[in-house]
Coordinates of C-alpha atoms and ligand atoms in Angstrom, one line a residue:
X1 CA 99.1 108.8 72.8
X2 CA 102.3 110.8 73.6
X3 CA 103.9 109.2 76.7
X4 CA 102.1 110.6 79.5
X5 CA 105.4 109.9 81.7
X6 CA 108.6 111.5 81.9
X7 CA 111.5 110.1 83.4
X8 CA 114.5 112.2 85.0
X9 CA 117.5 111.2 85.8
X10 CA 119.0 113.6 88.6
X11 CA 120.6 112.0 92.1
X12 CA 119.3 115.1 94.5
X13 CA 116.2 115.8 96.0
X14 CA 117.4 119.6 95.5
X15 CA 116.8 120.3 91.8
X16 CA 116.9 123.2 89.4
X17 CA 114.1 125.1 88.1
X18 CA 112.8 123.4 85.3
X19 CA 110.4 124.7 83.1
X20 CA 110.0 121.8 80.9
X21 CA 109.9 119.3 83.8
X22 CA 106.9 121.9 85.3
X23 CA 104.8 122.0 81.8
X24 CA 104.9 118.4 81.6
X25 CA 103.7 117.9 85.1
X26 CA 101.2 121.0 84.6
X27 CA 100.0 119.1 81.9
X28 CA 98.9 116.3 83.4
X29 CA 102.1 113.9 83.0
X30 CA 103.6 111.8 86.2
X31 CA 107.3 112.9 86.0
X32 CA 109.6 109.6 87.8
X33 CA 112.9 110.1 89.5
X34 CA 114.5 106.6 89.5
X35 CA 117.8 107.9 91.7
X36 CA 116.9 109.6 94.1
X37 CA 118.8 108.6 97.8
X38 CA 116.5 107.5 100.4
X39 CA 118.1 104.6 102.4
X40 CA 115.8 102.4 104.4
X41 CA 117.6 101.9 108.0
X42 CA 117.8 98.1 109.6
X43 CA 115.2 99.7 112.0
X44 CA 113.3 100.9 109.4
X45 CA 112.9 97.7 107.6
X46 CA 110.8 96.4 110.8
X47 CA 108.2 99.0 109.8
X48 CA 107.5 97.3 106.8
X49 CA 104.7 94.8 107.7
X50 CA 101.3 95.5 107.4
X51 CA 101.1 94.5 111.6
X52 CA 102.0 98.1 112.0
X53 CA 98.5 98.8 111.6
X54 CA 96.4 99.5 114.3
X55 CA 93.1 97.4 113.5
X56 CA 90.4 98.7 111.1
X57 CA 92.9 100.8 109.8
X58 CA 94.2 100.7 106.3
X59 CA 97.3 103.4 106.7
X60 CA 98.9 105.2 108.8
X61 CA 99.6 109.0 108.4
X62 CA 101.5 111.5 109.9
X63 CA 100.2 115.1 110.7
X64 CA 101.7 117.9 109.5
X65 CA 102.5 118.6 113.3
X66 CA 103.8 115.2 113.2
X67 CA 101.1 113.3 115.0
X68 CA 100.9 109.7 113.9
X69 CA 97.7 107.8 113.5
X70 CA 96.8 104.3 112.5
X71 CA 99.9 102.5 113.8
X72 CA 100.6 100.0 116.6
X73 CA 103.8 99.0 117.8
X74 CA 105.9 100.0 120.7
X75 CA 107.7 102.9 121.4
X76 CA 110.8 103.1 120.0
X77 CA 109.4 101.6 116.5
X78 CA 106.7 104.7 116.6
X79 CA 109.2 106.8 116.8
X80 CA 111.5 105.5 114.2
X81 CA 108.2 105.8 112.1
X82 CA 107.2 109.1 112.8
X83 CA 111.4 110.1 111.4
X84 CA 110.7 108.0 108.3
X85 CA 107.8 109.6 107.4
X86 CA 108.9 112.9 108.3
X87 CA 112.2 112.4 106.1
X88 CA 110.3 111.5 103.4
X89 CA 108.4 115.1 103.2
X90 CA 111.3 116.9 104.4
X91 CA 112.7 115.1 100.8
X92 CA 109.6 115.4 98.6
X93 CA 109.2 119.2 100.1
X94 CA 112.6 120.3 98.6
X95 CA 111.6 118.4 95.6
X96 CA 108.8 120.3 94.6
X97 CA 110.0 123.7 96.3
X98 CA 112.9 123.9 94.3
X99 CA 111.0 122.5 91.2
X100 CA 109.1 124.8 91.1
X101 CA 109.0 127.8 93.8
X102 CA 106.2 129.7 92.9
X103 CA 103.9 126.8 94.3
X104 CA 102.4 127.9 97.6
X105 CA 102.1 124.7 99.2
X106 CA 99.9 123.7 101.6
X107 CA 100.8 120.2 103.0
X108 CA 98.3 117.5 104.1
X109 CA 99.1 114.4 106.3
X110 CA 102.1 112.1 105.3
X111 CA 100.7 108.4 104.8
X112 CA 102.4 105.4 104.7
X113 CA 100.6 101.9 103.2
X114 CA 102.0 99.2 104.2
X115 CA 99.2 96.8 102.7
X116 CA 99.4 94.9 99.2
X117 CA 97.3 96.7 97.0
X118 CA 95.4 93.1 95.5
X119 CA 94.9 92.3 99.1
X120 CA 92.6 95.9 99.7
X121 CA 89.2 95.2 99.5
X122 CA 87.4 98.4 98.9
X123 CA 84.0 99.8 97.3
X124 CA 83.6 100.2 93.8
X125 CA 83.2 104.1 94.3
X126 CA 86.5 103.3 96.4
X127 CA 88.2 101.2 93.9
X128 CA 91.7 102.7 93.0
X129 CA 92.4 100.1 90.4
X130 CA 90.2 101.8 88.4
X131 CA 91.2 104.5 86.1
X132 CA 90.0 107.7 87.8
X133 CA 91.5 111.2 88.9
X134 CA 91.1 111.9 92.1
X135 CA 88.2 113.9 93.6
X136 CA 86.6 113.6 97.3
X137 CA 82.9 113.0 98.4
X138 CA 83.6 114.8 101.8
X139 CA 86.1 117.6 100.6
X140 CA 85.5 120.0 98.1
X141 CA 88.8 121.9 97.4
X142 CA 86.8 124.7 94.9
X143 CA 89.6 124.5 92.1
X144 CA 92.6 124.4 94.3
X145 CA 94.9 121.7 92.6
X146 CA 96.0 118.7 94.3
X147 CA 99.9 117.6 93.9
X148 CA 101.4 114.0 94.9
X149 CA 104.8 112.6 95.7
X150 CA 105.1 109.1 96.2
X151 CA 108.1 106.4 96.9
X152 CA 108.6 103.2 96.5
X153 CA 109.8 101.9 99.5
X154 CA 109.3 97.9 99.0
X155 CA 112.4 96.2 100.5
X156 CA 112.3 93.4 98.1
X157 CA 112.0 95.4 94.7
X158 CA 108.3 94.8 94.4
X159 CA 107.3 97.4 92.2
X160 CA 104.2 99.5 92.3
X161 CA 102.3 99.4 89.1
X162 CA 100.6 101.9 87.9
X163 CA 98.3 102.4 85.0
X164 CA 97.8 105.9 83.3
X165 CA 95.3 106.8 81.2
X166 CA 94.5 109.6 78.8
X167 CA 95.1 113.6 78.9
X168 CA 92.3 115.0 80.9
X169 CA 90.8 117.0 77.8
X170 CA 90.3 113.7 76.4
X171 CA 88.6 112.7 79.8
X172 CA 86.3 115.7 79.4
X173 CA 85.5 115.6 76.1
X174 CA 84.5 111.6 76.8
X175 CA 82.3 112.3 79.6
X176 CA 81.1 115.6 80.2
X177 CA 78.3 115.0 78.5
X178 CA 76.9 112.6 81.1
X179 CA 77.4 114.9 84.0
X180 CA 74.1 114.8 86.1
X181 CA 73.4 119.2 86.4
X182 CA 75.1 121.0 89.5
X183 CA 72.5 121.6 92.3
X184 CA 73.3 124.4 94.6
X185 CA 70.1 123.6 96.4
X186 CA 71.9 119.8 97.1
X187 CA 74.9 121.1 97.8
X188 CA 73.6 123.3 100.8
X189 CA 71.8 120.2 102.1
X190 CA 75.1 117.8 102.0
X191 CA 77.2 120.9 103.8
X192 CA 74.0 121.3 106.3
X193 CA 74.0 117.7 107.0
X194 CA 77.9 117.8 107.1
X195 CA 78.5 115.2 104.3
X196 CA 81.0 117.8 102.8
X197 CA 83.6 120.0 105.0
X198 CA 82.4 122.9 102.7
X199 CA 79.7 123.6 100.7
X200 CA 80.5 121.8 97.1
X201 CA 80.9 124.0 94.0
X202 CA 80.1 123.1 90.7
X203 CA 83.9 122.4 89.6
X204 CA 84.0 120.2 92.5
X205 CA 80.9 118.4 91.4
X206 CA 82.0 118.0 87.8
X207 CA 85.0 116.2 89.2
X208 CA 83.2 113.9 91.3
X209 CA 81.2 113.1 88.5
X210 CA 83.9 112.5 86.4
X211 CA 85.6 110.1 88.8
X212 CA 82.9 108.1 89.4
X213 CA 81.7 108.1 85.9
X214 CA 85.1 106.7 84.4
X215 CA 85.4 104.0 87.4
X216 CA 81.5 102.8 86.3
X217 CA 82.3 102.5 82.5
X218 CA 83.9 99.0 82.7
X219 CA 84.0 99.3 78.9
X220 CA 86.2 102.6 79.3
X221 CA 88.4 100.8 81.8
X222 CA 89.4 98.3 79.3
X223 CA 89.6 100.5 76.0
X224 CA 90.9 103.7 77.2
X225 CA 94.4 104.6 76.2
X226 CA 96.3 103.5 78.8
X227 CA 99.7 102.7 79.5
X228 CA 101.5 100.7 82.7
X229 CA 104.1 101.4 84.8
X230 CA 106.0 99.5 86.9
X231 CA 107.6 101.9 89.6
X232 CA 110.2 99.7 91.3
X233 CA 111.7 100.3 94.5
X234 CA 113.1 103.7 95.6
X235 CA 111.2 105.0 92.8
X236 CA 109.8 108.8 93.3
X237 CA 107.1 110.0 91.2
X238 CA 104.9 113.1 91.0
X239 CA 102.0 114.6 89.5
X240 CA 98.6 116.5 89.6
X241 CA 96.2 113.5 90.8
X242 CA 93.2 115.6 90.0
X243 CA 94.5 115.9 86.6
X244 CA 96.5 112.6 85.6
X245 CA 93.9 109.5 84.7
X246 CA 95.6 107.1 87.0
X247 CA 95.3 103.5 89.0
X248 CA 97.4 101.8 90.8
X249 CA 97.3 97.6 89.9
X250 CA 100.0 96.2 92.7
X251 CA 102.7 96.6 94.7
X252 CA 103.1 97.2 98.9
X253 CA 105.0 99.4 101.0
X254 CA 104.5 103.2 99.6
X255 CA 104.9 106.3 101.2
X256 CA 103.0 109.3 99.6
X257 CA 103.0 113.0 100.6
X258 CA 100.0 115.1 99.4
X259 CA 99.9 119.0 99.1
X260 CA 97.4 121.7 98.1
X261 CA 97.6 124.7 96.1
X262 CA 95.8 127.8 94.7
X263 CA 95.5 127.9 90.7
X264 CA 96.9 131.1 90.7
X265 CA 100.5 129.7 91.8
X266 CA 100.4 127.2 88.7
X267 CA 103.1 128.4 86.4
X268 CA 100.4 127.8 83.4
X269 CA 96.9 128.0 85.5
X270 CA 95.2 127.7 81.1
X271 CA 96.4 123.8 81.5
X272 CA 94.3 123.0 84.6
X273 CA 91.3 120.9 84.7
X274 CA 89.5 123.9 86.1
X275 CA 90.4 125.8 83.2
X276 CA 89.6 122.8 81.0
X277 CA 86.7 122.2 81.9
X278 CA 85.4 126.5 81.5
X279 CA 86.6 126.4 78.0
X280 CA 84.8 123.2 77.2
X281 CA 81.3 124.4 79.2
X282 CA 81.8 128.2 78.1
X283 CA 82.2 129.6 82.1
X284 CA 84.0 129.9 84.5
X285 CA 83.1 127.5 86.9
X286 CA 83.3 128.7 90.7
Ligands
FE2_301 FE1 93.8 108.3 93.0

């Protein structure tokens, strides 16, 4: 398998342009910036206990008008919080901005987890140890693409491994065979009911299937090409999570900025799943 990761060495959060660092992460590789500045304050380094977290919560996450949920602490540690998280997409903004500027981002909540990943106990649909690309039940996004950032920010070097799996033609061609048929009629009823935000299109229930399918196929998780990465502290990495076969295995203490953005601002929209996936069926899919 051709590395699936590239590593880049720059020392700015301001970067040029960069066409091949843009195909690589339009085709579905996780590009990792190992020197990137983001100093962790005295103050700061109280935040990093999972007694931050307000109970039943499993992270907290920042609005994008900078209202914080899911912590507990007192004042002046909220506050230092909300500026750490805020810092950290202020950074990963003029990453990506000046990566690539055509991208018309639109950015979700900032979330901080401050819990170690073997210590999460979550459903087997839920499961993000499990080689999957990401897709929600509640929240079809109808093919627009969805772009990650995340840091490292473990104060003892504990790094946060990843696995990542295979391109996601490969993924299609394994699975899309065992799709269950797109039901408009069911889709209606889950949007009626208000189980999805929007009514679900057929690309977003391809890629639901798909996610669940791969995380069911125990046999897939343990014979798929994979490879695993151990992101260490400070580490920044990036890439399409609804494209990139991914799971995370260890680690605590991450920050991770999501944003979303229409096909039509992807510098090569032909390397999308969306357009993967119409080539493979023979339609276009919304
Ligand atoms: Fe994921």
């Amino acid at each position: 398998m051709e590395s699936q990761i590239v590593n880049i060495g720059v020392k700015e959060w301001k970067i040029n342009h960069n066409y091949d660092w843009i195909n690589a992460l339009e085709s579905g590789k996780v590009i990792h910036f190992s020197n990137l500045p983001f100093n962790i304050s005295q103050t700061e380094k109280k935040l990093l206990s999972p007694l931050i977290l307000k109970k039943n919560c499993r992270n907290v996450s920042l609005s994008t008008t900078n209202q914080l949920k899911g912590a507990e602490c007192d004042a002046y540690l909220l506050d230092a919080l909300t500026n750490l998280m805020k810092r950290f997409r202020q950074n990963a903004t003029t990453l990506i901005t000046s990566l690539a500027p055509n991208y018309k981002l639109e950015t979700s909540p900032t979330s901080f987890r401050p819990i170690q990943v073997e210590d999460r106990k979550q459903s087997y649909r839920g499961n993000d140890k499990l080689l999957h690309i990401d897709a929600f039940t509640t929240r079809p996004n109808h093919g627009k693409r969805i772009l990650r950032v995340f840091i490292n920010i473990n104060p003892n070097n504990i790094p946060r491994v990843w696995r990542i799996g295979e391109p996601f033609e490969n993924v299609a061609n394994n699975f899309l065979h065992k799709v269950k048929p797109y039901s408009s009629w069911q889709a209606s009823f889950l949007h009626k009911i208000k189980i999805t935000k929007s009514l679900r299109s057929e690309y977003d229930h391809i890629m639901l299937q798909l996610h669940d399918i791969m995380k069911f196929d125990s046999n897939y998780q343990s014979n798929a090409e994979q490879i695993i990465i151990p992101f260490y502290s400070g580490s920044v990495w990036v890439c399409f999570s609804d494209q990139t076969s991914h799971s995370v295995l260890s680690g605590q203490f991450m920050m991770e900025q999501t944003y979303n953005l229409p096909l039509s601002s992807l510098y090569n929209p032909d390397s999308s799943p969306f357009a993967i996936l119409s080539n493979i069926i023979g339609k276009k899919l919304l």
